[in-house]
Amino acid sequence: MPAPLRPEFHEGQILAADDLSAVVRYDRDAAARHHRHLHTWGIASGLEVTVRARAGSDVYKTVVVGSGTLVDPSGREIVVPAPVELSTPDQGFTIVDPDNTAPRPLMLMWSDEPATGGTAVSSGACAANGAAARTTEGFLLLVGAPGDELDLGEQRAPAPDAGPDRLGGGDRGRVLLSFVTWATDGEDGGFTGVLPRANGVGRRYAGVLADRVSARGGTLELAAEPRPVAGKMGVRIGGADGSLDIGRFNAAGALAPALRVLGDGSTRILGDVRVSGGLTVGGAVDSPLVSGSVLVQSGTATHGVILPLPPPVTADQVESGEVVLHVQVTPRLQTYGAPAEGGADTSGFGALPVVLRCEVDSERRLNCLIAWYTGLSTARTLDLFSVLPGTADYVVLATRPAAHPAT
């Protein structure tokens, strides 16, 4: 298969029509290969499809295709210079199976037509009318049958070295613009509406084939619309701190991050996080206390132990009133070294525990003392007892008052 041929000229050369055509062909082929191998085909700009009222009918509509450009699967650029009204006689297509009310794909393909224009350069190189020949790179609008849109993604591109116009099988490429609905009324009929999608298929826009995308200004921004739309999601890479930001655009078009990955590798999330699957944390979890939230620390402590604070709450936060503690302690009657509750002693009677104190002081120190009565006198009174340090289960709740500003 021959490689692309580049035209070359020298002084005094007589240029034939094929020499000049080769220049045009070389540029068109190169542009088509660029479009085909560095981009994906589809709509580049405009070509919005709308409807407006049709004169003389309350049911049928006039479909209008706006101006714009696209690239077809062969890499050919197609230009629609001005809005076009869709009418079957003018565009040269017919409605197949007009009684079928299912949505129909509205597609566009190229259509060249001979034209004349320009000024004659010599008597021997002109068309019959004395002007240089021209070709109008036009287009055709095609209303397909329901379901014709399903195979558009399978259109086979031409060979790698081929120019534009024809696909691998020799056909012209088709690009979907929208869907239209059609209804009949006896012998007459017309369009009734426009749909952006049908059968899970919608308009296809041109894209970029690249393994690396770089921004010359140091910030790369991604948006789902040509211009940022308030409330829509976007992504920004780079900027002053070199971060990766994901968030929503505000009314001014600036990205307000909800998730930030900073240059040092740390990640910050603003807003709620919901995990539907498993969550594995390899390092320490730092959960700052914010207004309305609660941190909990629980366990078992013995008399004299200072109860711990829920991480990452500090004693300074508690002392300043930034964090309020709620502590609950419940004594355990079975303490190491104490008699068994209800067990028999030398007098034949069981031991009776009495909680003398179980509380926490201002330093969160547990005071838990239990008196154990283990003897019964002839007067039927408990007169033998011992006071022992006790053990208690504790729960420490840390909250931030709603009126306290978060840090």
CSV table of C-alpha atoms in Angstrom, one decimal:
chain,number,residue,atom,x,y,z
A,1,MET,CA,0.0,0.0,0.0
A,2,PRO,CA,1.6,3.3,-1.0
A,3,ALA,CA,2.4,6.0,1.5
A,4,PRO,CA,0.8,9.5,1.2
A,5,LEU,CA,2.2,11.5,-1.7
A,6,ARG,CA,3.2,15.1,-1.1
A,7,PRO,CA,3.2,17.3,-4.2
A,8,GLU,CA,6.5,19.0,-5.1
A,9,PHE,CA,7.1,21.8,-7.6
A,10,HIS,CA,10.0,23.5,-9.3
A,11,GLU,CA,10.6,26.7,-11.2
A,12,GLY,CA,9.2,26.8,-14.7
A,13,GLN,CA,7.1,23.7,-14.2
A,14,ILE,CA,3.8,23.6,-16.1
A,15,LEU,CA,1.1,22.7,-13.6
A,16,ALA,CA,-1.7,20.4,-14.8
A,17,ALA,CA,-5.1,20.3,-13.2
A,18,ASP,CA,-4.1,17.1,-11.4
A,19,ASP,CA,-1.1,18.8,-9.8
A,20,LEU,CA,-3.2,21.5,-8.2
A,21,SER,CA,-5.9,19.0,-7.2
A,22,ALA,CA,-3.1,16.9,-5.5
A,23,VAL,CA,-2.3,19.9,-3.3
A,24,VAL,CA,-6.0,20.1,-2.2
A,25,ARG,CA,-6.2,16.3,-1.8
A,26,TYR,CA,-3.0,16.2,0.3
A,27,ASP,CA,-4.3,18.7,2.8
A,28,ARG,CA,-7.8,17.1,2.9
A,29,ASP,CA,-6.4,13.7,3.5
A,30,ALA,CA,-4.0,14.9,6.2
A,31,ALA,CA,-6.9,16.7,8.0
A,32,ALA,CA,-9.1,13.6,7.8
A,33,ARG,CA,-6.4,11.4,9.3
A,34,HIS,CA,-5.9,13.9,12.1
A,35,HIS,CA,-9.7,13.9,12.8
A,36,ARG,CA,-9.9,10.2,12.6
A,37,HIS,CA,-6.9,9.1,14.6
A,38,LEU,CA,-6.6,11.8,17.2
A,39,HIS,CA,-10.3,12.5,17.7
A,40,THR,CA,-13.6,10.5,17.9
A,41,TRP,CA,-16.3,11.4,15.4
A,42,GLY,CA,-19.4,13.3,16.2
A,43,ILE,CA,-20.9,16.7,16.6
A,44,ALA,CA,-18.3,19.5,17.1
A,45,SER,CA,-20.6,22.5,17.6
A,46,GLY,CA,-24.2,23.5,17.2
A,47,LEU,CA,-26.6,21.4,15.1
A,48,GLU,CA,-29.3,21.7,17.8
A,49,VAL,CA,-32.7,20.3,16.6
A,50,THR,CA,-35.8,22.2,17.6
A,51,VAL,CA,-39.5,22.4,16.6
A,52,ARG,CA,-41.8,25.3,16.1
A,53,ALA,CA,-45.4,25.6,15.2
A,54,ARG,CA,-46.4,24.6,11.7
A,55,ALA,CA,-48.7,26.9,9.8
A,56,GLY,CA,-52.2,25.5,9.3
A,57,SER,CA,-51.8,22.6,11.9
A,58,ASP,CA,-52.3,22.2,15.6
A,59,VAL,CA,-50.7,18.8,15.6
A,60,TYR,CA,-47.8,18.8,13.2
A,61,LYS,CA,-44.5,20.8,13.8
A,62,THR,CA,-41.8,22.2,11.7
A,63,VAL,CA,-38.4,20.7,12.6
A,64,VAL,CA,-35.4,23.0,12.4
A,65,VAL,CA,-31.7,21.9,12.4
A,66,GLY,CA,-29.5,24.7,13.6
A,67,SER,CA,-26.1,25.6,12.1
A,68,GLY,CA,-23.0,23.9,13.2
A,69,THR,CA,-20.2,21.5,12.4
A,70,LEU,CA,-19.4,17.8,12.8
A,71,VAL,CA,-16.9,15.2,11.9
A,72,ASP,CA,-18.2,12.0,10.3
A,73,PRO,CA,-16.6,8.5,10.8
A,74,SER,CA,-14.3,9.0,7.8
A,75,GLY,CA,-12.8,12.1,9.3
A,76,ARG,CA,-14.5,14.5,7.0
A,77,GLU,CA,-15.7,17.8,8.4
A,78,ILE,CA,-19.3,18.8,7.5
A,79,VAL,CA,-20.5,22.3,7.9
A,80,VAL,CA,-24.1,23.5,8.1
A,81,PRO,CA,-23.8,27.2,7.6
A,82,ALA,CA,-27.3,28.3,8.4
A,83,PRO,CA,-30.5,26.7,10.0
A,84,VAL,CA,-32.4,24.3,7.9
A,85,GLU,CA,-36.1,23.5,8.0
A,86,LEU,CA,-36.8,19.8,7.7
A,87,SER,CA,-39.2,19.0,4.9
A,88,THR,CA,-39.1,15.8,3.0
A,89,PRO,CA,-39.2,17.2,-0.5
A,90,ASP,CA,-36.4,19.6,0.0
A,91,GLN,CA,-34.0,17.2,1.7
A,92,GLY,CA,-34.7,14.3,-0.7
A,93,PHE,CA,-35.7,11.6,1.7
A,94,THR,CA,-38.9,9.7,2.2
A,95,ILE,CA,-40.6,8.4,5.4
A,96,VAL,CA,-40.3,4.6,5.5
A,97,ASP,CA,-43.3,2.9,7.1
A,98,PRO,CA,-45.1,6.1,7.9
A,99,ASP,CA,-47.7,4.3,10.1
A,100,ASN,CA,-45.0,3.4,12.6
A,101,THR,CA,-45.2,6.0,15.5
A,102,ALA,CA,-41.8,5.0,17.1
A,103,PRO,CA,-39.1,7.6,17.3
A,104,ARG,CA,-37.0,7.9,14.1
A,105,PRO,CA,-33.3,8.9,14.0
A,106,LEU,CA,-32.5,12.2,12.3
A,107,MET,CA,-29.0,11.8,10.7
A,108,LEU,CA,-26.7,13.9,8.6
A,109,MET,CA,-24.2,12.9,5.9
A,110,TRP,CA,-22.1,14.7,3.4
A,111,SER,CA,-23.2,15.4,-0.2
A,112,ASP,CA,-20.9,17.0,-2.8
A,113,GLU,CA,-22.4,19.0,-5.6
A,114,PRO,CA,-20.6,20.7,-8.6
A,115,ALA,CA,-20.6,24.5,-8.5
A,116,THR,CA,-19.0,27.3,-10.4
A,117,GLY,CA,-17.4,30.5,-9.2
A,118,GLY,CA,-14.2,32.5,-9.3
A,119,THR,CA,-12.4,34.1,-12.1
A,120,ALA,CA,-10.9,32.4,-15.2
A,121,VAL,CA,-7.1,32.3,-15.1
A,122,SER,CA,-6.5,31.2,-18.7
A,123,SER,CA,-8.6,30.2,-21.7
A,124,GLY,CA,-7.4,26.6,-21.6
A,125,ALA,CA,-8.0,25.9,-18.0
A,126,CYS,CA,-11.5,27.0,-17.5
A,127,ALA,CA,-14.9,25.4,-17.4
A,128,ALA,CA,-17.2,25.9,-20.4
A,129,ASN,CA,-18.6,29.1,-18.9
A,130,GLY,CA,-15.1,30.6,-18.5
A,131,ALA,CA,-14.9,30.2,-14.6
A,132,ALA,CA,-12.8,27.8,-12.5
A,133,ALA,CA,-14.6,24.7,-11.4
A,134,ARG,CA,-15.7,24.4,-7.8
A,135,THR,CA,-17.4,21.7,-5.6
A,136,THR,CA,-19.9,22.5,-2.9
A,137,GLU,CA,-19.2,20.4,0.2
A,138,GLY,CA,-22.9,20.1,1.1
A,139,PHE,CA,-24.9,17.7,3.3
A,140,LEU,CA,-28.0,15.6,3.4
A,141,LEU,CA,-30.5,15.2,6.2
A,142,LEU,CA,-31.9,11.7,6.5
A,143,VAL,CA,-34.8,10.5,8.6
A,144,GLY,CA,-34.2,6.8,9.1
A,145,ALA,CA,-36.6,4.0,10.1
A,146,PRO,CA,-37.0,3.2,13.8
A,147,GLY,CA,-34.0,1.2,15.0
A,148,ASP,CA,-31.6,2.5,12.3
A,149,GLU,CA,-29.7,4.3,15.1
A,150,LEU,CA,-28.6,1.0,16.7
A,151,ASP,CA,-25.8,0.3,14.2
A,152,LEU,CA,-24.3,3.8,14.0
A,153,GLY,CA,-21.6,3.0,16.5
A,154,GLU,CA,-20.4,0.0,14.3
A,155,GLN,CA,-19.6,2.1,11.2
A,156,ARG,CA,-16.2,0.9,9.9
A,157,ALA,CA,-13.5,3.6,9.5
A,158,PRO,CA,-11.5,3.6,6.2
A,159,ALA,CA,-7.9,2.4,6.0
A,160,PRO,CA,-5.3,4.2,8.1
A,161,ASP,CA,-3.8,6.1,5.1
A,162,ALA,CA,-7.1,6.9,3.4
A,163,GLY,CA,-8.6,10.3,3.1
A,164,PRO,CA,-12.1,11.4,3.9
A,165,ASP,CA,-15.5,10.8,2.4
A,166,ARG,CA,-15.9,7.0,2.2
A,167,LEU,CA,-15.9,4.4,5.0
A,168,GLY,CA,-14.3,1.0,4.9
A,169,GLY,CA,-17.2,-0.5,3.1
A,170,GLY,CA,-17.6,2.4,0.6
A,171,ASP,CA,-20.6,4.0,2.3
A,172,ARG,CA,-20.9,7.5,3.5
A,173,GLY,CA,-20.7,8.0,7.3
A,174,ARG,CA,-23.9,9.0,9.2
A,175,VAL,CA,-24.0,11.1,12.4
A,176,LEU,CA,-27.1,11.2,14.7
A,177,LEU,CA,-28.5,14.6,15.4
A,178,SER,CA,-31.7,13.8,17.2
A,179,PHE,CA,-34.9,11.8,17.0
A,180,VAL,CA,-38.2,12.9,15.5
A,181,THR,CA,-41.7,11.6,15.8
A,182,TRP,CA,-44.0,11.3,12.8
A,183,ALA,CA,-47.7,10.9,12.5
A,184,THR,CA,-50.1,10.3,9.6
A,185,ASP,CA,-53.6,11.6,9.0
A,186,GLY,CA,-55.0,9.8,6.0
A,187,GLU,CA,-52.7,10.7,3.0
A,188,ASP,CA,-51.1,13.5,4.8
A,189,GLY,CA,-48.6,13.4,7.7
A,190,GLY,CA,-45.9,15.4,9.5
A,191,PHE,CA,-43.4,15.7,12.3
A,192,THR,CA,-44.9,15.9,15.8
A,193,GLY,CA,-41.9,16.4,18.0
A,194,VAL,CA,-38.2,16.0,18.7
A,195,LEU,CA,-36.5,13.7,21.3
A,196,PRO,CA,-32.9,13.8,22.4
A,197,ARG,CA,-32.7,10.1,23.0
A,198,ALA,CA,-34.4,6.8,22.1
A,199,ASN,CA,-33.6,3.1,22.7
A,200,GLY,CA,-30.7,4.2,25.0
A,201,VAL,CA,-29.0,6.1,22.1
A,202,GLY,CA,-28.5,9.9,22.0
A,203,ARG,CA,-26.5,12.6,20.2
A,204,ARG,CA,-22.8,11.8,19.7
A,205,TYR,CA,-20.3,14.5,20.2
A,206,ALA,CA,-16.7,14.6,18.9
A,207,GLY,CA,-14.0,13.7,21.5
A,208,VAL,CA,-10.3,13.4,21.9
A,209,LEU,CA,-8.1,10.3,21.8
A,210,ALA,CA,-5.2,11.0,24.1
A,211,ASP,CA,-3.2,9.2,26.8
A,212,ARG,CA,-2.1,12.5,28.3
A,213,VAL,CA,-3.8,15.9,28.5
A,214,SER,CA,-1.6,18.8,29.7
A,215,ALA,CA,-2.6,22.4,30.6
A,216,ARG,CA,-0.2,25.1,29.6
A,217,GLY,CA,-1.4,27.5,32.3
A,218,GLY,CA,-0.9,25.1,35.1
A,219,THR,CA,-4.5,24.3,35.8
A,220,LEU,CA,-6.6,21.7,34.0
A,221,GLU,CA,-10.4,21.9,34.4
A,222,LEU,CA,-13.0,19.4,33.2
A,223,ALA,CA,-16.7,20.2,32.9
A,224,ALA,CA,-19.6,18.4,31.3
A,225,GLU,CA,-20.8,21.5,29.4
A,226,PRO,CA,-19.0,23.9,27.1
A,227,ARG,CA,-19.3,26.5,29.8
A,228,PRO,CA,-19.5,25.8,33.6
A,229,VAL,CA,-23.1,25.6,34.8
A,230,ALA,CA,-23.9,26.5,38.4
A,231,GLY,CA,-24.6,23.3,40.4
A,232,LYS,CA,-23.0,20.9,37.9
A,233,MET,CA,-20.0,18.8,38.8
A,234,GLY,CA,-16.5,19.5,37.6
A,235,VAL,CA,-12.9,18.5,38.2
A,236,ARG,CA,-9.8,20.7,38.5
A,237,ILE,CA,-6.2,19.6,38.6
A,238,GLY,CA,-3.3,21.9,39.5
A,239,GLY,CA,-3.6,25.5,40.6
A,240,ALA,CA,-1.7,27.3,43.3
A,241,ASP,CA,-1.5,24.3,45.6
A,242,GLY,CA,-1.3,21.6,43.0
A,243,SER,CA,-4.4,19.8,44.2
A,244,LEU,CA,-7.0,17.6,42.6
A,245,ASP,CA,-10.4,19.1,43.3
A,246,ILE,CA,-13.9,17.6,42.7
A,247,GLY,CA,-16.9,19.7,43.3
A,248,ARG,CA,-19.7,21.9,41.9
A,249,PHE,CA,-19.5,25.1,39.9
A,250,ASN,CA,-21.0,28.2,41.5
A,251,ALA,CA,-22.9,31.0,39.8
A,252,ALA,CA,-19.6,32.8,39.0
A,253,GLY,CA,-18.3,29.7,37.2
A,254,ALA,CA,-15.7,28.8,39.8
A,255,LEU,CA,-15.3,25.3,41.2
A,256,ALA,CA,-16.2,24.9,44.9
A,257,PRO,CA,-14.4,21.7,46.0
A,258,ALA,CA,-16.2,19.0,47.9
A,259,LEU,CA,-13.2,16.6,47.7
A,260,ARG,CA,-9.6,17.7,47.6
A,261,VAL,CA,-6.4,15.7,47.2
A,262,LEU,CA,-3.5,17.9,48.2
A,263,GLY,CA,0.0,17.9,47.0
A,264,ASP,CA,1.2,16.1,50.2
A,265,GLY,CA,-1.2,13.2,49.5
A,266,SER,CA,-3.7,14.1,52.2
A,267,THR,CA,-7.4,14.2,51.3
A,268,ARG,CA,-10.1,16.5,52.6
A,269,ILE,CA,-13.9,15.9,52.2
A,270,LEU,CA,-16.5,18.5,52.7
A,271,GLY,CA,-20.0,17.1,53.3
A,272,ASP,CA,-21.4,13.7,54.2
A,273,VAL,CA,-19.8,10.5,53.2
A,274,ARG,CA,-21.8,7.3,52.6
A,275,VAL,CA,-20.2,3.9,52.2
A,276,SER,CA,-22.4,1.2,50.8
A,277,GLY,CA,-19.7,-1.5,50.9
A,278,GLY,CA,-16.7,-2.3,53.1
A,279,LEU,CA,-14.4,0.3,54.4
A,280,THR,CA,-10.8,-0.5,55.3
A,281,VAL,CA,-8.6,2.1,57.1
A,282,GLY,CA,-4.9,1.4,57.2
A,283,GLY,CA,-3.8,4.3,59.5
A,284,ALA,CA,-5.1,6.3,62.4
A,285,VAL,CA,-8.6,7.8,62.0
A,286,ASP,CA,-8.8,11.5,62.9
A,287,SER,CA,-12.4,12.5,63.4
A,288,PRO,CA,-12.7,16.2,64.4
A,289,LEU,CA,-15.7,17.0,66.5
A,290,VAL,CA,-18.1,19.4,64.8
A,291,SER,CA,-21.3,21.1,66.0
A,292,GLY,CA,-24.1,18.5,66.4
A,293,SER,CA,-21.8,15.4,66.4
A,294,VAL,CA,-21.0,13.1,69.2
A,295,LEU,CA,-17.7,11.2,70.0
A,296,VAL,CA,-17.9,8.2,72.4
A,297,GLN,CA,-15.3,6.5,74.6
A,298,SER,CA,-16.3,3.5,76.7
A,299,GLY,CA,-14.6,0.8,78.8
A,300,THR,CA,-14.0,-0.5,82.3
A,301,ALA,CA,-12.0,1.3,85.0
A,302,THR,CA,-11.1,0.7,88.7
A,303,HIS,CA,-11.2,3.1,91.6
A,304,GLY,CA,-8.7,6.0,91.2
A,305,VAL,CA,-8.3,5.8,87.4
A,306,ILE,CA,-8.8,8.9,85.3
A,307,LEU,CA,-11.3,8.2,82.5
A,308,PRO,CA,-9.9,8.8,79.0
A,309,LEU,CA,-11.3,11.3,76.5
A,310,PRO,CA,-12.7,10.2,73.2
A,311,PRO,CA,-10.0,10.9,70.6
A,312,PRO,CA,-9.2,13.5,69.3
A,313,VAL,CA,-10.7,15.6,72.1
A,314,THR,CA,-8.2,17.3,74.3
A,315,ALA,CA,-8.3,18.4,78.0
A,316,ASP,CA,-7.9,22.0,76.8
A,317,GLN,CA,-11.0,21.8,74.7
A,318,VAL,CA,-13.0,20.5,77.7
A,319,GLU,CA,-11.5,23.2,80.1
A,320,SER,CA,-12.3,26.0,77.7
A,321,GLY,CA,-15.9,24.8,77.2
A,322,GLU,CA,-15.4,24.1,73.6
A,323,VAL,CA,-16.4,20.5,74.2
A,324,VAL,CA,-18.9,19.3,76.8
A,325,LEU,CA,-18.6,15.9,78.5
A,326,HIS,CA,-21.4,13.6,79.6
A,327,VAL,CA,-20.2,10.7,81.8
A,328,GLN,CA,-22.1,7.7,83.0
A,329,VAL,CA,-20.6,5.1,85.3
A,330,THR,CA,-22.1,1.8,86.4
A,331,PRO,CA,-20.5,-0.2,89.3
A,332,ARG,CA,-19.6,-3.8,89.0
A,333,LEU,CA,-20.3,-5.7,92.2
A,334,GLN,CA,-17.9,-8.5,91.4
A,335,THR,CA,-14.6,-6.8,92.2
A,336,TYR,CA,-11.3,-8.6,92.5
A,337,GLY,CA,-10.6,-9.7,96.1
A,338,ALA,CA,-14.2,-9.2,97.3
A,339,PRO,CA,-16.5,-11.9,98.7
A,340,ALA,CA,-18.8,-13.6,96.2
A,341,GLU,CA,-22.2,-12.0,96.3
A,342,GLY,CA,-24.7,-14.3,97.9
A,343,GLY,CA,-21.9,-16.9,98.7
A,344,ALA,CA,-21.9,-18.6,102.2
A,345,ASP,CA,-19.4,-17.4,104.8
A,346,THR,CA,-18.6,-18.9,108.2
A,347,SER,CA,-21.9,-17.8,109.7
A,348,GLY,CA,-23.8,-19.5,107.0
A,349,PHE,CA,-25.1,-16.3,105.4
A,350,GLY,CA,-24.2,-14.7,102.0
A,351,ALA,CA,-22.1,-11.6,101.5
A,352,LEU,CA,-24.1,-8.4,100.9
A,353,PRO,CA,-22.5,-5.6,98.7
A,354,VAL,CA,-23.5,-2.0,99.3
A,355,VAL,CA,-22.2,0.7,96.9
A,356,LEU,CA,-21.0,3.6,99.0
A,357,ARG,CA,-19.8,5.8,96.1
A,358,CYS,CA,-19.5,5.5,92.4
A,359,GLU,CA,-18.9,8.9,90.7
A,360,VAL,CA,-16.4,10.9,88.7
A,361,ASP,CA,-14.8,14.1,90.0
A,362,SER,CA,-13.8,17.2,88.0
A,363,GLU,CA,-10.6,15.6,86.9
A,364,ARG,CA,-12.6,12.6,85.5
A,365,ARG,CA,-11.1,10.4,88.3
A,366,LEU,CA,-13.3,7.4,89.2
A,367,ASN,CA,-14.3,7.1,92.9
A,368,CYS,CA,-15.9,3.7,93.4
A,369,LEU,CA,-16.1,2.2,96.9
A,370,ILE,CA,-18.2,-0.8,97.9
A,371,ALA,CA,-18.9,-2.1,101.4
A,372,TRP,CA,-19.2,-5.9,101.8
A,373,TYR,CA,-21.2,-7.2,104.8
A,374,THR,CA,-20.2,-10.8,105.5
A,375,GLY,CA,-21.5,-11.6,109.0
A,376,LEU,CA,-24.8,-11.7,110.9
A,377,SER,CA,-24.9,-11.3,114.7
A,378,THR,CA,-27.3,-13.0,117.2
A,379,ALA,CA,-29.3,-9.8,117.1
A,380,ARG,CA,-29.9,-10.4,113.4
A,381,THR,CA,-27.9,-7.3,112.4
A,382,LEU,CA,-25.1,-7.1,109.9
A,383,ASP,CA,-22.1,-6.0,111.9
A,384,LEU,CA,-19.1,-7.4,109.9
A,385,PHE,CA,-18.2,-5.5,106.8
A,386,SER,CA,-15.2,-4.3,104.7
A,387,VAL,CA,-14.8,-1.4,102.3
A,388,LEU,CA,-13.1,-2.3,99.1
A,389,PRO,CA,-12.2,-0.3,95.9
A,390,GLY,CA,-14.7,-1.1,93.2
A,391,THR,CA,-14.8,-1.4,89.4
A,392,ALA,CA,-17.2,0.4,87.0
A,393,ASP,CA,-18.2,0.4,83.4
A,394,TYR,CA,-18.0,3.9,81.9
A,395,VAL,CA,-19.3,5.8,78.9
A,396,VAL,CA,-17.9,9.2,78.0
A,397,LEU,CA,-19.8,11.3,75.5
A,398,ALA,CA,-18.1,14.4,74.0
A,399,THR,CA,-20.3,17.0,72.2
A,400,ARG,CA,-19.7,20.5,70.8
A,401,PRO,CA,-22.4,23.0,71.8
A,402,ALA,CA,-24.3,24.2,68.7
A,403,ALA,CA,-23.6,27.8,69.6
A,404,HIS,CA,-19.8,27.3,69.8
A,405,PRO,CA,-17.9,28.1,66.5
A,406,ALA,CA,-16.2,25.2,64.9
A,407,THR,CA,-12.4,25.4,64.5
